[in-house]
Short mmCIF file of C-alpha atoms and ligand atoms in Angstrom, two decimals:
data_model
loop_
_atom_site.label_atom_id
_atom_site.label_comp_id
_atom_site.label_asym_id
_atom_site.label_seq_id
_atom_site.Cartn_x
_atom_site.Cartn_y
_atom_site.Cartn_z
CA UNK A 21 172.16 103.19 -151.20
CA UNK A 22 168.78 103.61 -151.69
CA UNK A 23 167.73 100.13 -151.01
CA UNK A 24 169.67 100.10 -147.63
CA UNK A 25 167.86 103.04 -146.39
CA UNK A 26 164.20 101.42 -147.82
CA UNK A 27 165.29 98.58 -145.67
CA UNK A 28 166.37 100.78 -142.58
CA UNK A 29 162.16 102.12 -142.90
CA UNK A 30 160.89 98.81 -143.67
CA UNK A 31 162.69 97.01 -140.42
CA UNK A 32 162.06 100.29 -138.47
CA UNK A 33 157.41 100.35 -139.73
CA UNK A 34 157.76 96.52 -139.06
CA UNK A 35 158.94 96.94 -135.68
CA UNK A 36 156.28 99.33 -134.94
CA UNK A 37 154.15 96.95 -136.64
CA UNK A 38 153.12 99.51 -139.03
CA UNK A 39 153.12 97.44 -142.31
CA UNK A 40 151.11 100.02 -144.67
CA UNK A 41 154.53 102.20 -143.52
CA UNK A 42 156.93 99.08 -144.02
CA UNK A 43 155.32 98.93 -147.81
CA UNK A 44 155.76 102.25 -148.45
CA UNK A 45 159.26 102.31 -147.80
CA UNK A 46 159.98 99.74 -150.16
CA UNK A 47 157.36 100.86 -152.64
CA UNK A 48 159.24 104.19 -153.92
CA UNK A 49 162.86 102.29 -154.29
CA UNK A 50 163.81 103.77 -158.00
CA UNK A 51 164.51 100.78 -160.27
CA UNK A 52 167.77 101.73 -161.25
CA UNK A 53 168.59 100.89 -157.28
CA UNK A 54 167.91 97.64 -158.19
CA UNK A 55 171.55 97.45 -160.14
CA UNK A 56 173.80 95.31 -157.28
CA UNK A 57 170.53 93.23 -156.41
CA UNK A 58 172.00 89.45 -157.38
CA UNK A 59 169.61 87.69 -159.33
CA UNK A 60 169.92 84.05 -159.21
CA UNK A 61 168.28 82.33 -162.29
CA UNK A 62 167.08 78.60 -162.37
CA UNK A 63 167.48 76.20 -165.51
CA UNK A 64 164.59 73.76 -165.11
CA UNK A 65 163.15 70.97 -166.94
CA UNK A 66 162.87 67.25 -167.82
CA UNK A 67 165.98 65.16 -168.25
CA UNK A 68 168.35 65.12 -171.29
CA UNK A 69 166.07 68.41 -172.78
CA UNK A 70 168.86 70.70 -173.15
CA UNK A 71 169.85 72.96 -169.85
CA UNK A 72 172.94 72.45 -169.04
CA UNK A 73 174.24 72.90 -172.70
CA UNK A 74 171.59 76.42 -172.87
CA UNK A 75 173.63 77.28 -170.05
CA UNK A 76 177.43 76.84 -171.86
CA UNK A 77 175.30 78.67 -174.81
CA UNK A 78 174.38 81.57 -172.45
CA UNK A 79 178.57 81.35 -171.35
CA UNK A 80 179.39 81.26 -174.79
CA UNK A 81 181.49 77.90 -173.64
CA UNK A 82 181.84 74.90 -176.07
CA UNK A 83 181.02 71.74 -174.24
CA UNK A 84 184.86 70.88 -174.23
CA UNK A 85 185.78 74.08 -172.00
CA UNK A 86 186.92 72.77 -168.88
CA UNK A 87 184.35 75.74 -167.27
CA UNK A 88 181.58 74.52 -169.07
CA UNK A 89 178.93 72.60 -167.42
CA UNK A 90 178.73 68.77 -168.10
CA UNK A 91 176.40 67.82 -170.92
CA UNK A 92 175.86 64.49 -172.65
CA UNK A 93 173.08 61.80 -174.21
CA UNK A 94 172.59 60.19 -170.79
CA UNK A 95 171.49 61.81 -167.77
CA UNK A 96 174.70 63.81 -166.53
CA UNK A 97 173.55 66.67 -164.14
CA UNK A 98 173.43 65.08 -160.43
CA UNK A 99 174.25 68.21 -158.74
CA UNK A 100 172.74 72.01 -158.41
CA UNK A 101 175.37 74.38 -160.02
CA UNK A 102 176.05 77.91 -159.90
CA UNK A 103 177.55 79.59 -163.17
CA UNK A 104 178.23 83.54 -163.82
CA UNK A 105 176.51 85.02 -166.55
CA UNK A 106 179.01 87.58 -167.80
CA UNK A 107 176.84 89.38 -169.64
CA UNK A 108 174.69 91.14 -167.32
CA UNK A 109 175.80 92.17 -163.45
CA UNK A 110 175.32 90.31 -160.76
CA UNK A 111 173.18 87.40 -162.45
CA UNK A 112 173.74 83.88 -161.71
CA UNK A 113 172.69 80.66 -163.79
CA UNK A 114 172.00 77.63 -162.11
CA UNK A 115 172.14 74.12 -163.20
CA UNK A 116 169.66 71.87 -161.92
CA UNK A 117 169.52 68.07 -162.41
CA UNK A 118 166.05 67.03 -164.63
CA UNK A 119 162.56 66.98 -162.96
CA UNK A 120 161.81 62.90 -162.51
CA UNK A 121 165.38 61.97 -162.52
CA UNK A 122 166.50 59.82 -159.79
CA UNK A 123 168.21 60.87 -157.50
CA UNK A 124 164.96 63.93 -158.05
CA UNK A 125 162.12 61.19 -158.43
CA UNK A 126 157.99 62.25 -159.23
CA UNK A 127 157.10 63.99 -156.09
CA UNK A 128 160.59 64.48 -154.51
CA UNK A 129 162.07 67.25 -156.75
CA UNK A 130 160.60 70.07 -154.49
CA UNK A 131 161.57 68.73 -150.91
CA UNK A 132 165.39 68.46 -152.67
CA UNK A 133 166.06 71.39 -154.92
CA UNK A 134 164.04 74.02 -152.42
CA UNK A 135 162.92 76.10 -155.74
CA UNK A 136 161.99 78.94 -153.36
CA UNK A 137 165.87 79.94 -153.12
CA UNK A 138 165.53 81.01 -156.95
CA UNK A 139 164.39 84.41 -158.23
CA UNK A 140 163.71 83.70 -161.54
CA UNK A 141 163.11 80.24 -163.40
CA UNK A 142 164.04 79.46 -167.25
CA UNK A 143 161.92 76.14 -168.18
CA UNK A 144 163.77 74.29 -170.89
CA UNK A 145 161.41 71.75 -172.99
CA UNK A 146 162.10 70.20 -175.85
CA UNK A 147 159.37 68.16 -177.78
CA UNK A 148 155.62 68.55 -176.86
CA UNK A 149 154.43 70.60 -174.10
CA UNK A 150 154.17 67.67 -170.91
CA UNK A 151 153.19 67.54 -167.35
CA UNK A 152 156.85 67.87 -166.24
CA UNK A 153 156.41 71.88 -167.55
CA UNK A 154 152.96 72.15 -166.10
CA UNK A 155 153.87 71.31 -162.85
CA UNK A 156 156.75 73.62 -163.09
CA UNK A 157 154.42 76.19 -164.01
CA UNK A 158 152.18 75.98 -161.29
CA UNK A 159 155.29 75.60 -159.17
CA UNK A 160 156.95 78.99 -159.91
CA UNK A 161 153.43 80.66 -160.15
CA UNK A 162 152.35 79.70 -156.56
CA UNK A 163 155.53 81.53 -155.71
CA UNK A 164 154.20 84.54 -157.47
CA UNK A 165 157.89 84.63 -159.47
CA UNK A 166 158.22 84.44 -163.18
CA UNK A 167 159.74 82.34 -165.78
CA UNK A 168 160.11 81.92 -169.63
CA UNK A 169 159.54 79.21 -172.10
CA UNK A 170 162.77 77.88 -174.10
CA UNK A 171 162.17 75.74 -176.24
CA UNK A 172 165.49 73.91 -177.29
CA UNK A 173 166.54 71.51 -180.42
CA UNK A 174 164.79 73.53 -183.16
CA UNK A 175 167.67 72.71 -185.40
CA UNK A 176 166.72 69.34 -185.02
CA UNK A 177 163.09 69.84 -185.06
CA UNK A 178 163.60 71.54 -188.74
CA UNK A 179 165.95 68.90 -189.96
CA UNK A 180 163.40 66.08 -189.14
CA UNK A 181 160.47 68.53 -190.56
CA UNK A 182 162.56 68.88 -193.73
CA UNK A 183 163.37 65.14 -194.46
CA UNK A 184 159.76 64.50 -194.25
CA UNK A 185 158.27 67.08 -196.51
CA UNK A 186 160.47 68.01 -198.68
CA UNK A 187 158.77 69.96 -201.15
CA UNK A 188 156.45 71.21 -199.01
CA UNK A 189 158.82 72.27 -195.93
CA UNK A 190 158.53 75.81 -194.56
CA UNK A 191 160.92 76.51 -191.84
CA UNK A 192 158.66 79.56 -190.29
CA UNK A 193 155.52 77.50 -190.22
CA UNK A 194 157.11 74.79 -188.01
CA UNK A 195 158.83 77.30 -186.01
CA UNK A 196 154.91 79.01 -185.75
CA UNK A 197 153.84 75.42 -185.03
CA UNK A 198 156.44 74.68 -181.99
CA UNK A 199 155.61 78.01 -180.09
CA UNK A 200 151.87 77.90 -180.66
CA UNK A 201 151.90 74.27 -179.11
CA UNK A 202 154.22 75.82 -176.36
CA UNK A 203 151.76 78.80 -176.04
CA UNK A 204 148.46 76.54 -175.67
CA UNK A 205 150.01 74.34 -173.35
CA UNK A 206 151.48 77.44 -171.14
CA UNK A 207 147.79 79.22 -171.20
CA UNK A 208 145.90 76.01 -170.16
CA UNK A 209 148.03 75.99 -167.20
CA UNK A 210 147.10 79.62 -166.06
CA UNK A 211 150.44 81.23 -167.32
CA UNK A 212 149.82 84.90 -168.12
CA UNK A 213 151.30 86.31 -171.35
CA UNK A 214 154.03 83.69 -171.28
CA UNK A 215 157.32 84.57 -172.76
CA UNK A 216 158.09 81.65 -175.24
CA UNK A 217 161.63 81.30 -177.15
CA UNK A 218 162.37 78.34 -179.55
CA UNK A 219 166.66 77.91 -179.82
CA UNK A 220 169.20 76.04 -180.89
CA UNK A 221 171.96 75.69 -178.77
CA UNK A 222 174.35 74.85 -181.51
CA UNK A 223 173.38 78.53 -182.81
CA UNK A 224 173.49 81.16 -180.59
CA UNK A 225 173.02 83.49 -183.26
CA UNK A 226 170.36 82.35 -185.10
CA UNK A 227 166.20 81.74 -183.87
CA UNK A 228 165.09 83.50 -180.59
CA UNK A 229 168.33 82.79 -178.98
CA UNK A 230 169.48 86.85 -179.48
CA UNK A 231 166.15 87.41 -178.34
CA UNK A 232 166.29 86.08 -175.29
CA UNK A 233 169.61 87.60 -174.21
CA UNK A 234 167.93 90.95 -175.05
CA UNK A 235 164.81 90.56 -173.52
CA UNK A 236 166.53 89.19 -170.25
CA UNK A 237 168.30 92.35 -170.44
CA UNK A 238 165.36 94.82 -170.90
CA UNK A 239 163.44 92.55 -167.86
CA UNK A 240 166.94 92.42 -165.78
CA UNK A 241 165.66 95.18 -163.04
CA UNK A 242 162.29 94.40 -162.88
CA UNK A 243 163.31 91.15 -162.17
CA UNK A 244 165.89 92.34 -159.77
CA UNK A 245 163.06 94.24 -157.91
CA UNK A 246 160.96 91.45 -157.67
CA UNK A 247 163.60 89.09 -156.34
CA UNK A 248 164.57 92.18 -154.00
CA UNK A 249 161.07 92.51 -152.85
CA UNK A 250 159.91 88.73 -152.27
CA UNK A 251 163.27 88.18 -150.34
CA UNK A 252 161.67 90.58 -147.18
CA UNK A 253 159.64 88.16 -145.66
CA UNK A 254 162.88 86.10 -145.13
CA UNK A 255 164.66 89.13 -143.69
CA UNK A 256 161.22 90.80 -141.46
CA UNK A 257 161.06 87.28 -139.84
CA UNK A 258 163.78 88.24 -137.02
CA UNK A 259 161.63 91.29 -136.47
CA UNK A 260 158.62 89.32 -135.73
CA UNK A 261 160.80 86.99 -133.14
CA UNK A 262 161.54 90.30 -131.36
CA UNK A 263 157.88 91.28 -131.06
CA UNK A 264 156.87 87.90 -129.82
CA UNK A 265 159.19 87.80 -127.13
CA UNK A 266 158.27 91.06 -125.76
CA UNK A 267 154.69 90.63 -125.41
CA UNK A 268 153.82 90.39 -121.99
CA UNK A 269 152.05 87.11 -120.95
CA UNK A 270 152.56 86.65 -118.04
CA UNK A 271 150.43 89.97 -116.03
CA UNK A 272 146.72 88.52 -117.54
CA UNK A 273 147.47 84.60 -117.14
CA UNK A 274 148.06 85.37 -113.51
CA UNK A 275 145.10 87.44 -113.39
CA UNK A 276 143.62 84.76 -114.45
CA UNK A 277 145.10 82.58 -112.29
CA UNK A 278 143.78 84.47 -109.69
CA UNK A 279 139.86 85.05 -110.66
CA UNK A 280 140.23 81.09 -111.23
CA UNK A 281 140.99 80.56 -107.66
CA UNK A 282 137.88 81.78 -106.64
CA UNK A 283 135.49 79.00 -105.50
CA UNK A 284 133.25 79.72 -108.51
CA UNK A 285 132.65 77.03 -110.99
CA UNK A 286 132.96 78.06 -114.86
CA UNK A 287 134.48 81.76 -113.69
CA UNK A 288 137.72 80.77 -114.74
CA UNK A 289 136.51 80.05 -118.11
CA UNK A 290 134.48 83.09 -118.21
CA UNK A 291 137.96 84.85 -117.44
CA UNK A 292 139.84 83.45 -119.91
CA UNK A 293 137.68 83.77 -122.53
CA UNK A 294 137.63 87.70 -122.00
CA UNK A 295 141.21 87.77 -121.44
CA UNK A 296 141.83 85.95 -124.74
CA UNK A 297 139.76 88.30 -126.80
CA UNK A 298 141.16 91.64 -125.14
CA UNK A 299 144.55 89.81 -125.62
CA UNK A 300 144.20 88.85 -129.44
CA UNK A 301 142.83 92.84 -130.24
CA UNK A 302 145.78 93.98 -128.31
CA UNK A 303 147.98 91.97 -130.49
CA UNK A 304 146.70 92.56 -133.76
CA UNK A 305 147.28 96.56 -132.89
CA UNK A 306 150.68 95.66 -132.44
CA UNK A 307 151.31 93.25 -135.03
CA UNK A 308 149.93 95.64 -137.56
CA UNK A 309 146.49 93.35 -138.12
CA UNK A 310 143.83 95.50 -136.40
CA UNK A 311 140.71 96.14 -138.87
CA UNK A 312 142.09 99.66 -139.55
CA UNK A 313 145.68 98.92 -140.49
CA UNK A 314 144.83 95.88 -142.64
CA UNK A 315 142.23 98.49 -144.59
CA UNK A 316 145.28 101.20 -144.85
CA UNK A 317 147.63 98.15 -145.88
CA UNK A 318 144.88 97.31 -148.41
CA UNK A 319 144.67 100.80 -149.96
CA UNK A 320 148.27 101.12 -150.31
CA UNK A 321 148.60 97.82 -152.22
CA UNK A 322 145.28 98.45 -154.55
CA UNK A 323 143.53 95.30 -153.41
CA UNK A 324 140.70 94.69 -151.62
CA UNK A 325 141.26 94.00 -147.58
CA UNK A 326 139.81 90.47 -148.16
CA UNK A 327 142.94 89.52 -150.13
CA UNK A 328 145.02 90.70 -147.08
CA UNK A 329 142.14 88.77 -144.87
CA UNK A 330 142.40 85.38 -147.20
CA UNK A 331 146.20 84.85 -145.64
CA UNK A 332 145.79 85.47 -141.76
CA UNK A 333 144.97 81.28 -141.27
CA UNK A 334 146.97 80.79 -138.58
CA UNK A 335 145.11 81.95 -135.94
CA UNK A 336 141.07 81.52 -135.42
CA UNK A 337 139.66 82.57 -132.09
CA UNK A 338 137.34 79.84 -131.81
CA UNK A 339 138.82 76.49 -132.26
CA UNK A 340 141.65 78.43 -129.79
CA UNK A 341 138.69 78.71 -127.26
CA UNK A 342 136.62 75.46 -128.08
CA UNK A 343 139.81 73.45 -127.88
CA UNK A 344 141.40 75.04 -124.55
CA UNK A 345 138.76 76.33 -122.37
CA UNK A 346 136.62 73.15 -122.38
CA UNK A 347 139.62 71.18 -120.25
CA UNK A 348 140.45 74.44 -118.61
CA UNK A 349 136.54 74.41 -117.09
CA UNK A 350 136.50 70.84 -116.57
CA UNK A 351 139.46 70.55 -114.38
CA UNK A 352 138.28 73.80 -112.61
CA UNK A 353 135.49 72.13 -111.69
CA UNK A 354 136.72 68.76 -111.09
CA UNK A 355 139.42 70.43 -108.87
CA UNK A 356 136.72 72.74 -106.63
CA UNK A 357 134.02 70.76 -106.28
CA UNK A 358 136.55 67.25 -104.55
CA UNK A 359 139.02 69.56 -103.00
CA UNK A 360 137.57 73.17 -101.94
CA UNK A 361 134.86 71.61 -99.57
CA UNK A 362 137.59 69.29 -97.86
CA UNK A 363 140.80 71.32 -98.04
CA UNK A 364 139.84 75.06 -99.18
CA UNK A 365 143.34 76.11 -99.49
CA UNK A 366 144.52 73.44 -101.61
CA UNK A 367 141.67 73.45 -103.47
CA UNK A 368 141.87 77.16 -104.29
CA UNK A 369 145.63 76.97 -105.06
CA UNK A 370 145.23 73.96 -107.94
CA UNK A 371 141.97 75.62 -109.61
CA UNK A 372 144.16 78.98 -109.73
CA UNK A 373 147.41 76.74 -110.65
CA UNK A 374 145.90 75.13 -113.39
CA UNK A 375 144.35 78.22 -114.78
CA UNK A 376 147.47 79.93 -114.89
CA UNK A 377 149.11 77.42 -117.16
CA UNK A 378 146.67 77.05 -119.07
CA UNK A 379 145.90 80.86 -120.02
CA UNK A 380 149.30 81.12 -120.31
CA UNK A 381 149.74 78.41 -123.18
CA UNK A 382 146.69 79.87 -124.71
CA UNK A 383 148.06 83.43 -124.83
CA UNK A 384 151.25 82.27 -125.96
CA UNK A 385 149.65 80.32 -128.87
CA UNK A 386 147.55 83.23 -129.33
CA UNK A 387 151.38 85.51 -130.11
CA UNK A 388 152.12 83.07 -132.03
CA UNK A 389 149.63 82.93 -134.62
CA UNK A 390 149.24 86.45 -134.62
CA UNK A 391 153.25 86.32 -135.41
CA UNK A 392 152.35 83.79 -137.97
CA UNK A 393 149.40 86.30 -139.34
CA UNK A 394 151.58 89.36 -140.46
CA UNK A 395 154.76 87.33 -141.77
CA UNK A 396 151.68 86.07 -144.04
CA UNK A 397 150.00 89.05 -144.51
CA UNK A 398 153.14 91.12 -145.64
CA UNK A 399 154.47 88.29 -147.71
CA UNK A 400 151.12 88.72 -149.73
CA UNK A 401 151.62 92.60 -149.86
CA UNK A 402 154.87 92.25 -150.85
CA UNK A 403 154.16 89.49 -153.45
CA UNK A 404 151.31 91.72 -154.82
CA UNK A 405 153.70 94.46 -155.21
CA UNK A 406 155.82 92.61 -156.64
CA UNK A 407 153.90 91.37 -159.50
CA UNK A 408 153.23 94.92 -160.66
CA UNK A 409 155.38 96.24 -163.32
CA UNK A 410 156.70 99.81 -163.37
N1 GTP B 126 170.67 69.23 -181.74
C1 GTP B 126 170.65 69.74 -180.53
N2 GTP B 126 171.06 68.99 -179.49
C2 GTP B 126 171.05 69.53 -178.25
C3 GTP B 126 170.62 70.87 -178.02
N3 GTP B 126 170.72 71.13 -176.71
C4 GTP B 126 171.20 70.01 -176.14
N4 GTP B 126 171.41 69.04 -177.06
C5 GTP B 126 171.89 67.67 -176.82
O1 GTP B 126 170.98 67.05 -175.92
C6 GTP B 126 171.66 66.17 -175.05
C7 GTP B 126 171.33 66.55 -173.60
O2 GTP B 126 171.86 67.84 -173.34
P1 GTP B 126 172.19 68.34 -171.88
O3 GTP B 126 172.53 69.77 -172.02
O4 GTP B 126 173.18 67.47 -171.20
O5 GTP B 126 170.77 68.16 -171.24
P2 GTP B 126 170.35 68.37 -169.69
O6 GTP B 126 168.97 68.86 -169.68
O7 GTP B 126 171.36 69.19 -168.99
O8 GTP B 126 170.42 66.86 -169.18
P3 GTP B 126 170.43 66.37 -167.64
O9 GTP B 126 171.46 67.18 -166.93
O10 GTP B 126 170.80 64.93 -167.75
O11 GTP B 126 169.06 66.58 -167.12
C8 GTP B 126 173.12 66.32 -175.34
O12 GTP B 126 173.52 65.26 -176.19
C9 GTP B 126 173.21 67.64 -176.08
O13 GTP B 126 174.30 67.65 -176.98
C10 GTP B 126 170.17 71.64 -179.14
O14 GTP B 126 169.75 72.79 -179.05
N5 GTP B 126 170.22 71.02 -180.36
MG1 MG B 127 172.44 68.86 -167.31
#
């Protein structure tokens, strides 16, 4: 209830392109709102390390059940797969084929599991710490979403420890061992206090395995809140459509249009130029980007306003104005100077024609990366909020 009425502020601030307001109204949700939010939880790793069989382990499912997902020695998981986790509402565990496999070659993985439909990632490893996990790292951190570290097969990484050393064997140090390796390898790749469990998924009971359940537990509405919170860019981008198409183009490029007719060489450029910074200022008011928003947007969030700055790429007023207005001028003149002495009229009419168009592409680029601008600067709000725990 109390989400639906956050998101009844949030669409209403956006669409007044008030985004300090559209934070705010998410800002305050109480956790405990965050109950019926689905979470939907990615198993990740390399090939063959353990993640489908974690998952029947999380199910409490023997490999046998016919509702258990498919495990075996060769690779077996071609397909994304959606399991329940009966244990905690509204959470969802997803088997994903191994990073690297074919049909999910180097490089390809991304463009055909989209990762970004996942609120939370669980990297499954087994061995050393390898590139595969890095990348995965880096993958869910540009995201700004979190994971944890399992680290499966322990039973077999005692066993081998044990047949090697016998006298000497000490279960805890290579359990110590396994997650400081895991915990090096996690830091070097930028992970912040990473959340590392070593299991067995022969016993559920034993190692961090009853750990993990509890911990996902105690995280289960933060996490909720996160995945509730990075999921409004995807639903503010309608709102954005509906700004775009209401700005009004068309009244300045036919101003233009008009100063352009005038048998003036370089006026028309002169015109557009002042049109298209009055036009951008006008925009970022009602997009929510002008200096003073972006600073109340800032204050709201903690950060500095540079943060907010660092994402509006899309649009930069001069290559917009180096690019366009050099043709725009050119033809101008071209047109005037072999048609206004001859044939006035027609003259006039083109140099005012081609204006026109012109401004009016410009201006409609200009929406559009404006647009572009506050879906980016919100989704950075939203991710910095996000990322703070409460
Ligand atoms: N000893 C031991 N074997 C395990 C453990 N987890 C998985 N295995 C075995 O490892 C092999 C691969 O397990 P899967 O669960 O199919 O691995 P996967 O990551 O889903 O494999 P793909 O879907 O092919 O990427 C199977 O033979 C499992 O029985 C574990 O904790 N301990
Ligand atoms: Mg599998």
């Amino acid at each position: 209830m109390a989400t639906a009425l956050a998101m009844e502020g949030f669409g209403a601030a956006i669409a007044q392109g008030n985004l300090s307001e559209a934070i705010s109204a998410v800002q305050g949700i109480p956790l405990q709102s965050f109950q019926n939010t689905p979470l939907h939880i990615a198993v990740v790793g390399e090939p063959g390390s353990g993640k489908s069989s974690f998952i029947n382990a999380m199910l409490g499912l023997q490999a046998d059940d016919p509702r258990a997902a498919q495990t075996g020695i060769q690779s077996t998981t071609a397909e994304v797969k959606d399991y329940v986790y009966p244990l905690l509402p509204h959470v969802t565990l997803w088997d994903l084929p191994g990073k690297g496999e074919p049909p999910f070659n180097e490089g390809s993985h991304v463009q055909q599991i989209d990762l970004s439909r996942f609120d939370f990632f669980i990297i499954i490893g087994y061995q050393r710490f390898r590139t595969t996990h890095a990348e995965l790292v880096h993958e869910i951190q540009d995201m700004s979403k979190r994971f944890y570290f399992v680290r499966t097969k322990i039973d077999l990484d005692l066993e081998a420890s044990r047949r090697q050393r016998p006298s000497g064997y000490s279960a805890e140090k290579v359990l110590q061992r396994i997650k400081e390796d895991c915990r090096e390898g996690l830091l070097r790749e930028g992970a912040l206090d990473p959340q590392i469990f070593l299991v067995s998924n022969w016993e559920t009971d034993r190692f961090d395995f009853p750990l993990l359940q509890e911990q996902l537990k105690k995280d289960l509405l933060m996490l909720k809140r996160q995945a509730f919170l990075l999921g409004l860019p995807r639903i503010s981008a309608p709102f954005w459509e509906r700004k775009k198409a209401s700005a009004q183009i068309v009244p300045p490029a036919l101003c233009c249009g008009l100063v352009s007719a005038l048998p003036v060489p370089g006026l028309s450029f002169l015109a557009a130029m002042l049109l298209l910074v009055k036009f951008r200022s006008r925009c970022y008011r009602e997009f929510g980007l002008s200096r003073r928003s972006l600073e109340d947007l800032a204050e709201q969030i903690g950060k500095p306003v540079s943060v907010l700055k660092a994402a509006m790429t899309s649009l930069s007023l001069k290559p917009m104005v180096l690019l366009r207005l050099p043709d725009l001028v050119g033809a101008t003149v071209m047109v005037v100077e072999l048609c206004w002495g001859r044939f006035p009229t027609l003259g006039c009419l083109l140099s005012g024609g081609l204006s026109l168009l012109s401004t009016y592409f410009m201006l409609q680029k200009c929406v559009s990366g404006v647009a572009e601008d506050a879906q980016k600067v919100l989704t950075k709000a939203l991710e910095v909020e996000a990322k703070k725990t409460i």
